[in-house]
Coordinates of C-alpha atoms in Angstrom, one line a residue:
M1 CA 14.5 29.2 66.9
T2 CA 16.8 26.5 65.6
E3 CA 15.8 24.9 62.2
K4 CA 15.4 21.2 62.1
K5 CA 17.9 19.8 59.7
R6 CA 15.6 17.2 58.1
T7 CA 12.1 15.7 58.5
R8 CA 11.0 12.5 56.9
Q9 CA 8.6 13.0 53.9
P10 CA 6.2 10.5 52.2
N11 CA 7.7 8.6 49.4
G12 CA 7.8 10.5 46.2
A13 CA 7.4 14.0 47.9
S14 CA 9.9 16.8 47.7
T15 CA 12.1 17.4 50.6
I16 CA 13.9 20.6 51.8
Y17 CA 16.6 20.5 54.5
L18 CA 19.5 22.2 55.9
G19 CA 22.8 20.3 55.2
N20 CA 25.9 19.9 57.3
D21 CA 27.6 22.2 54.8
G22 CA 25.4 25.1 56.0
K23 CA 23.5 25.2 52.8
W24 CA 19.8 24.5 52.0
H25 CA 19.2 21.5 49.8
G26 CA 16.0 20.3 47.9
R27 CA 15.1 16.8 46.4
V28 CA 12.4 16.6 43.9
T29 CA 11.1 13.4 42.4
V30 CA 10.4 13.9 38.7
G31 CA 9.9 10.4 37.3
V32 CA 11.6 7.0 37.1
R33 CA 15.1 6.1 35.8
D34 CA 15.8 3.5 33.2
D35 CA 16.7 1.0 36.1
G36 CA 13.3 1.5 37.8
R37 CA 14.6 3.7 40.7
P38 CA 13.0 7.1 41.3
D39 CA 14.6 10.0 39.4
R40 CA 15.4 12.5 42.2
R41 CA 16.9 15.9 41.2
H42 CA 19.0 17.8 43.6
I43 CA 18.9 21.6 44.1
E44 CA 21.3 23.7 46.4
R45 CA 20.8 27.3 47.5
K46 CA 22.1 29.5 50.3
T47 CA 18.8 30.3 51.9
K48 CA 15.6 28.2 52.6
A49 CA 13.5 30.8 50.5
E50 CA 15.7 30.4 47.6
V51 CA 15.7 26.6 47.7
T52 CA 11.9 26.4 48.3
K53 CA 11.3 28.8 45.2
A54 CA 13.6 26.5 43.1
V55 CA 11.8 23.3 44.3
R56 CA 8.4 24.7 43.5
A57 CA 9.6 25.8 40.0
M58 CA 10.9 22.3 39.3
E59 CA 7.7 20.7 40.5
R60 CA 5.7 23.0 38.2
A61 CA 8.0 22.0 35.3
R62 CA 7.6 18.3 36.1
D63 CA 3.8 18.6 36.2
D64 CA 3.8 20.6 33.0
K65 CA 6.1 18.0 31.4
S66 CA 8.5 20.8 30.4
L67 CA 11.4 19.6 32.6
K68 CA 14.5 18.8 30.6
K69 CA 15.5 15.1 30.7
L70 CA 18.8 14.3 32.3
G71 CA 21.3 12.3 30.1
K72 CA 23.1 13.0 26.7
S73 CA 23.4 16.7 25.8
W74 CA 22.3 16.7 22.1
T75 CA 23.6 19.0 19.4
L76 CA 21.0 19.7 16.6
K77 CA 23.2 17.7 14.3
G78 CA 23.3 14.7 16.5
W79 CA 19.6 14.6 17.4
L80 CA 18.4 15.1 13.7
E81 CA 20.8 12.4 12.3
H82 CA 19.6 10.0 15.2
W83 CA 16.0 10.9 14.7
V84 CA 16.0 10.5 10.9
E85 CA 17.8 7.2 10.9
N86 CA 16.6 5.4 14.1
I87 CA 13.2 6.9 14.9
A88 CA 11.6 8.1 11.5
K89 CA 13.1 5.5 9.2
P90 CA 11.4 2.4 10.7
Y91 CA 7.9 4.1 10.8
V92 CA 7.4 6.2 7.7
S93 CA 7.1 5.5 4.0
E94 CA 10.1 5.4 1.8
N95 CA 9.1 8.7 0.1
T96 CA 8.6 10.5 3.4
F97 CA 11.9 9.3 4.7
D98 CA 13.7 10.5 1.5
G99 CA 12.2 13.9 2.0
Y100 CA 13.3 14.0 5.7
E101 CA 16.8 12.8 4.9
V102 CA 17.5 15.4 2.2
D103 CA 16.2 18.2 4.5
V104 CA 18.4 17.0 7.3
R105 CA 21.5 16.4 5.3
V106 CA 21.4 19.2 2.8
H107 CA 19.8 22.1 4.8
L108 CA 19.4 21.6 8.6
V109 CA 22.7 20.0 9.6
P110 CA 24.8 22.5 7.4
G111 CA 22.8 25.4 8.5
L112 CA 22.1 24.8 12.2
G113 CA 23.8 21.6 13.2
A114 CA 26.2 23.1 15.7
H115 CA 23.5 24.5 18.0
K116 CA 22.8 22.8 21.3
L117 CA 19.4 21.2 21.1
E118 CA 17.8 22.9 24.2
R119 CA 19.3 26.3 23.0
L120 CA 17.7 26.4 19.5
E121 CA 15.5 29.4 19.1
P122 CA 12.7 30.2 16.7
E123 CA 14.7 33.0 15.2
H124 CA 17.6 30.6 14.3
L125 CA 15.0 28.7 12.1
E126 CA 13.6 31.9 10.6
R127 CA 17.0 33.1 9.6
L128 CA 17.8 29.7 8.1
Y129 CA 14.7 29.9 5.9
R130 CA 15.6 33.4 4.6
K131 CA 19.1 32.3 3.8
M132 CA 17.8 29.3 1.9
Q133 CA 15.6 31.5 -0.2
T134 CA 18.3 34.1 -0.8
A135 CA 20.5 31.3 -2.0
G136 CA 17.9 30.3 -4.5
S137 CA 15.7 27.6 -2.8
S138 CA 12.0 28.0 -3.3
A139 CA 9.5 28.9 -0.6
G140 CA 8.1 25.4 -0.9
T141 CA 11.6 23.9 -0.3
A142 CA 12.0 26.0 2.8
H143 CA 8.5 25.2 3.9
H144 CA 9.3 21.4 3.7
V145 CA 12.4 21.9 5.8
H146 CA 10.2 23.7 8.4
R147 CA 7.8 20.8 8.5
T148 CA 10.8 18.3 8.9
I149 CA 12.3 20.2 11.8
R150 CA 9.0 20.6 13.5
V151 CA 8.4 16.8 13.4
A152 CA 11.8 16.1 14.6
L153 CA 11.7 18.7 17.5
G154 CA 8.2 17.4 18.4
E155 CA 9.7 13.9 19.0
A156 CA 12.5 15.6 21.2
V157 CA 9.8 17.2 23.2
R158 CA 7.9 14.0 23.7
R159 CA 11.1 12.3 24.9
G160 CA 11.9 15.0 27.4
H161 CA 15.1 16.3 25.6
V162 CA 13.8 19.8 25.3
P163 CA 10.9 21.6 27.0
T164 CA 9.5 23.4 23.9
N165 CA 9.4 22.9 20.1
A166 CA 11.0 26.0 18.6
A167 CA 9.5 25.2 15.2
E168 CA 6.0 25.4 16.5
I169 CA 6.7 29.1 17.4
A170 CA 8.9 30.0 14.2
K171 CA 7.1 31.4 11.3
A172 CA 7.1 29.0 8.3
P173 CA 7.9 30.6 4.9
R174 CA 4.7 31.9 3.3
L175 CA 3.5 29.8 0.3
E176 CA 1.6 31.5 -2.4
E177 CA -1.5 29.7 -3.4
E178 CA -1.0 28.2 -6.8
D179 CA -3.5 29.3 -9.4
I180 CA -4.5 26.0 -11.1
E181 CA -6.7 26.0 -14.2
P182 CA -8.2 22.6 -15.0
Y183 CA -8.4 21.4 -18.6
T184 CA -11.6 22.1 -20.4
I185 CA -13.8 19.3 -21.8
E186 CA -12.5 20.3 -25.3
E187 CA -8.9 19.9 -24.1
V188 CA -9.4 16.6 -22.5
Q189 CA -11.1 15.4 -25.7
S190 CA -8.0 16.5 -27.7
L191 CA -5.8 14.6 -25.1
L192 CA -7.8 11.5 -25.4
V193 CA -7.6 11.6 -29.1
E194 CA -3.8 11.9 -29.0
A195 CA -3.5 9.3 -26.2
S196 CA -5.2 6.7 -28.3
K197 CA -2.1 6.6 -30.5
L198 CA 0.1 5.8 -27.6
R199 CA 1.0 2.4 -25.9
N200 CA -0.8 2.1 -22.5
S201 CA -3.4 4.8 -23.8
A202 CA -5.9 3.7 -21.1
R203 CA -3.5 5.1 -18.5
W204 CA -4.2 8.7 -19.5
V205 CA -8.0 8.1 -19.8
I206 CA -8.0 6.8 -16.1
A207 CA -6.1 10.0 -15.1
L208 CA -8.4 12.5 -16.7
A209 CA -11.7 10.5 -16.1
L210 CA -11.2 9.1 -12.7
G211 CA -8.5 11.5 -11.2
L212 CA -6.2 8.7 -10.0
R213 CA -2.9 9.9 -8.6
Q214 CA 0.2 9.0 -10.6
G215 CA 1.2 6.3 -8.0
E216 CA -2.3 4.8 -7.9
A217 CA -2.5 4.4 -11.6
L218 CA 1.0 2.9 -12.0
G219 CA 0.3 0.6 -9.0
L220 CA -2.9 -0.9 -10.4
H221 CA -2.9 -4.6 -10.8
W222 CA -5.4 -6.6 -12.8
E223 CA -6.5 -8.4 -9.6
D224 CA -7.9 -4.9 -8.5
V225 CA -9.9 -4.5 -11.7
D226 CA -13.3 -6.2 -12.3
L227 CA -14.4 -5.4 -15.8
D228 CA -17.6 -7.4 -15.8
A229 CA -18.9 -5.7 -12.5
G230 CA -17.5 -2.4 -13.9
Y231 CA -15.1 -1.1 -11.0
L232 CA -11.6 -1.0 -9.9
R233 CA -10.1 -1.0 -6.5
I234 CA -7.4 1.4 -5.4
R235 CA -5.1 -0.5 -3.0
K236 CA -1.5 0.0 -4.1
N237 CA 0.9 2.9 -4.9
R238 CA 3.9 2.7 -7.2
L239 CA 7.1 3.8 -5.5
R240 CA 9.7 5.7 -7.2
P241 CA 12.7 3.4 -7.9
K242 CA 15.9 3.8 -5.9
Y243 CA 19.1 2.2 -7.1
A244 CA 22.5 1.2 -5.7
H245 CA 25.6 0.5 -7.7
G246 CA 26.0 -3.2 -8.7
C247 CA 29.7 -2.6 -9.7
G248 CA 31.0 -2.0 -6.3
D249 CA 31.6 1.5 -4.8
G250 CA 30.7 3.3 -8.0
P251 CA 33.9 2.5 -10.2
C252 CA 31.6 2.9 -13.4
G253 CA 31.9 6.7 -12.7
R254 CA 28.0 7.2 -13.1
K255 CA 25.4 7.9 -10.6
A256 CA 23.7 4.7 -9.2
G257 CA 20.7 5.1 -11.3
Y258 CA 22.8 5.0 -14.5
C259 CA 25.1 2.2 -13.5
P260 CA 25.1 -0.7 -16.0
Q261 CA 24.8 -3.2 -13.1
R262 CA 22.4 -1.1 -11.0
Q263 CA 20.4 -2.9 -8.4
Q264 CA 17.0 -1.9 -7.1
V265 CA 17.0 -1.3 -3.5
R266 CA 13.4 -0.2 -3.0
R267 CA 10.1 -2.2 -3.2
E268 CA 8.0 -1.6 -6.3
H269 CA 4.8 -0.6 -4.6
K270 CA 3.2 -0.2 -1.2
S271 CA -0.4 -0.4 0.2
T272 CA -2.3 2.9 0.0
K273 CA -1.7 4.5 3.4
S274 CA -5.0 6.0 4.2
R275 CA -8.4 4.3 4.7
A276 CA -10.1 6.8 2.4
G277 CA -7.3 6.1 -0.3
R278 CA -8.2 2.5 -0.3
R279 CA -11.4 2.8 -2.3
T280 CA -13.6 1.3 -5.0
V281 CA -14.3 3.4 -8.1
G282 CA -17.0 2.7 -10.8
L283 CA -15.9 2.5 -14.5
P284 CA -17.8 4.4 -17.3
D285 CA -18.7 2.0 -20.1
P286 CA -16.3 3.6 -22.7
L287 CA -13.5 3.1 -20.2
I288 CA -14.5 -0.6 -19.6
K289 CA -14.3 -1.1 -23.4
L290 CA -10.9 0.6 -23.6
L291 CA -9.5 -1.5 -20.8
R292 CA -10.6 -4.7 -22.4
Q293 CA -8.8 -3.6 -25.6
H294 CA -5.8 -2.8 -23.4
Q295 CA -6.0 -6.3 -21.8
E296 CA -5.9 -7.9 -25.1
E297 CA -3.0 -5.8 -26.4
Q298 CA -1.0 -6.6 -23.2
E299 CA -1.7 -10.5 -23.9
R300 CA -0.2 -10.0 -27.3
E301 CA 2.9 -8.3 -25.8
R302 CA 3.2 -11.3 -23.2
L303 CA 3.2 -13.8 -26.1
E304 CA 5.8 -11.9 -28.0
A305 CA 8.0 -11.5 -25.0
G306 CA 7.9 -15.3 -24.2
T307 CA 10.2 -16.1 -21.3
D308 CA 11.4 -12.6 -20.9
W309 CA 7.8 -11.6 -19.7
E310 CA 7.7 -10.5 -16.0
D311 CA 4.4 -11.8 -14.8
K312 CA 3.8 -9.2 -12.0
G313 CA 0.1 -8.4 -12.9
Y314 CA 0.5 -4.6 -13.6
V315 CA -2.4 -3.1 -15.5
F316 CA 0.1 -0.6 -17.0
A317 CA 3.4 -2.4 -17.6
S318 CA 6.5 -2.2 -19.6
P319 CA 6.7 -4.2 -22.9
V320 CA 8.0 -7.1 -20.9
G321 CA 5.5 -6.8 -18.0
G322 CA 7.5 -4.9 -15.4
P323 CA 6.4 -1.8 -13.6
L324 CA 6.5 1.6 -15.3
S325 CA 8.9 4.3 -14.1
P326 CA 7.1 7.4 -12.6
N327 CA 9.8 9.6 -14.2
T328 CA 9.2 8.0 -17.8
D329 CA 5.5 8.3 -17.2
Y330 CA 5.9 12.0 -16.3
H331 CA 7.9 12.7 -19.6
V332 CA 5.1 10.9 -21.7
W333 CA 2.5 13.2 -20.2
K334 CA 4.5 16.2 -21.2
R335 CA 4.9 14.7 -24.8
L336 CA 1.1 14.1 -24.9
L337 CA 0.3 17.7 -24.0
R338 CA 2.7 18.9 -26.8
D339 CA 1.4 16.5 -29.4
A340 CA -2.2 17.3 -28.6
G341 CA -1.6 21.0 -29.0
V342 CA -2.8 21.6 -25.3
R343 CA -1.2 24.1 -23.0
D344 CA 1.5 22.8 -20.6
G345 CA 0.5 21.6 -17.0
R346 CA 1.5 19.2 -14.2
L347 CA 0.5 15.6 -14.3
H348 CA -1.4 16.3 -11.1
D349 CA -3.6 18.8 -13.0
A350 CA -5.3 15.8 -14.5
R351 CA -6.6 15.0 -11.1
H352 CA -8.0 18.6 -10.7
T353 CA -9.7 18.2 -14.1
A354 CA -11.4 15.0 -13.1
A355 CA -12.6 16.7 -9.7
T356 CA -14.0 19.7 -11.7
V357 CA -15.9 17.3 -14.1
L358 CA -17.5 15.8 -11.2
L359 CA -18.6 19.3 -10.1
L360 CA -19.9 20.1 -13.5
L361 CA -22.0 16.9 -13.3
G362 CA -23.5 17.8 -10.0
V363 CA -22.1 14.6 -8.4
P364 CA -23.0 14.7 -4.5
D365 CA -20.1 15.6 -2.2
V366 CA -20.0 12.3 -0.4
V367 CA -19.7 10.4 -3.7
V368 CA -17.0 12.9 -4.9
D369 CA -15.0 12.2 -1.7
A370 CA -15.1 8.4 -2.2
I371 CA -14.1 8.6 -5.8
M372 CA -11.2 11.0 -5.2
G373 CA -10.1 9.1 -2.0
W374 CA -10.4 12.1 0.4
E375 CA -10.5 11.6 4.2
P376 CA -13.8 12.7 5.7
G377 CA -12.3 15.2 8.1
G378 CA -10.5 17.1 5.3
A379 CA -12.8 16.5 2.5
A380 CA -14.4 19.9 2.4
K381 CA -10.9 21.5 2.2
M382 CA -9.8 19.2 -0.5
R383 CA -13.0 19.9 -2.6
A384 CA -12.2 23.6 -2.3
R385 CA -8.8 23.0 -3.5
Y386 CA -9.4 20.6 -6.5
M387 CA -12.9 21.4 -7.6
H388 CA -12.6 24.7 -9.7
V389 CA -15.6 26.9 -10.5
T390 CA -15.2 27.1 -14.4
G391 CA -16.6 29.6 -16.9
T392 CA -19.2 27.0 -17.9
I393 CA -20.4 26.7 -14.4
L394 CA -20.6 30.5 -13.9
R395 CA -22.6 30.9 -17.1
K396 CA -25.0 28.0 -16.1
V397 CA -25.5 29.7 -12.7
A398 CA -26.0 33.2 -14.4
Q399 CA -28.6 31.7 -16.7
Q400 CA -30.5 30.3 -13.8
V401 CA -30.3 33.6 -11.8
G402 CA -31.6 35.4 -15.0
E403 CA -34.5 32.9 -15.3
A404 CA -35.4 33.3 -11.6
I405 CA -35.3 37.1 -11.6
W406 CA -36.1 38.5 -15.0
E407 CA -38.3 35.9 -16.8
P408 CA -42.1 36.4 -16.0
P409 CA -43.8 33.6 -13.9
K410 CA -45.4 31.0 -16.0
A411 CA -49.2 30.9 -15.9
N412 CA -50.9 27.9 -14.2

C-alpha cells in the first residue's frame, strides 16, 4: 500500500509526512516566535516509526515545558553576566546585587564560565564548591555561591534556555549550625553601663533591649519615633556606603573608599523590604527617658555645628547630622565589648539576646514575632533560631517540676 505523502492537519497540530527526498519529516508547534508567528520545529528521520517517536518526544517536552528554546547558545559566563547586570540588578536590593556580582565575578565565571549553559551538570557545581573550600573559602561562602547560581539557572529555566536547573540537583556545601550564646542579664547591664559613656549611647540600648538589626537602628529617623506615645516605627534600613573615585580613574592610587575626592554612589537608606519588617515597637519607660536625653544632646550638636549641620533627621547621626557608617558602628560595638569586660561576640548577637529576654519574660509568640519583625510563615523557625533556652530558664522549669512532683499537695 502506497503511503500518502501529506495530509492536512488542524492548525497547531503536529504533522508527519514523507518528503520528496524519500525521508520522513515531522513538524511540531511548540509556541510562538517573537514576531507572533507559530514556532514550528522540524524533525527528519529515515523511517516513519523513528520520526513518530521523535515527534511524540518533542510534544512531551513541550507540554512539560522542558523543551530548549531556540536562539542564542549561551555559555555559563555569558548567561551569568547577562543575568546579573540586566535581569537581577534592576529588581533586587543593592546589597543583594553586590553579593550576586561578587559570586559571579570572583567564583562562578573563573571556575565554570566556559561551560555551555545547557551542558552544565550538578557534578560541575559540586567540584567547584570543593575547590573553593580547598583554596580557603569558607563553607558559608561556597553556600552563598550555590544560592546565586541556583537563582541564575532558575531564571534560565523559566525563559526556556535550559530544561533543568543543575543547581537544584547539586548538593550544597554543608553549613554547621553556629552555637550562639546570648548575653546574660548581668552582661547586658555591664554593656549598658559602659555604653552610657559613649556618644549615641541609646543606639546600644535599642540593640540590646529591642533587638533591632543594625540597618534598622542606623536607618531610624526622628519622624519614626513618638516619645509621647511611647513607640517607634521600623520603616527604613541603612545601606552600606559605596564609593567611586572623584579624582578620575583612580590617579590617587587608593581604593575608591579612601579617595580624597570620593563620591557616594549608593543611596543612604531604603525602605524595609518585608511587611513584617515594617513594624511598630513599644518603648520601655527607661528607654524613652534615654531617647529624650539623646535628643537634647543632638540638638546641642546641631547648634555647635551651625551651617555644617546636615539636617537629615537621623536618630543616630554623626556630629554634623549625617548618617553613621555601618563599618564604624561595628568597630564601636567591638570596643564596647572590650571596655565592658564582656566576652567577644557579633553585633547580631545583641538581637539574639533581645529575643531571649522576651522568652525569659514569657511574652506571647505573636507579640515576639511583631517586635522582632518575623514573617508569619517562618516565625516558628526564627523563634527556634533566636530564642535560646538559658540556664535561668532551665532552673526555673526544674524548680516548677520539683514543686509539682515532690512537694506534698497543699491542704484545702
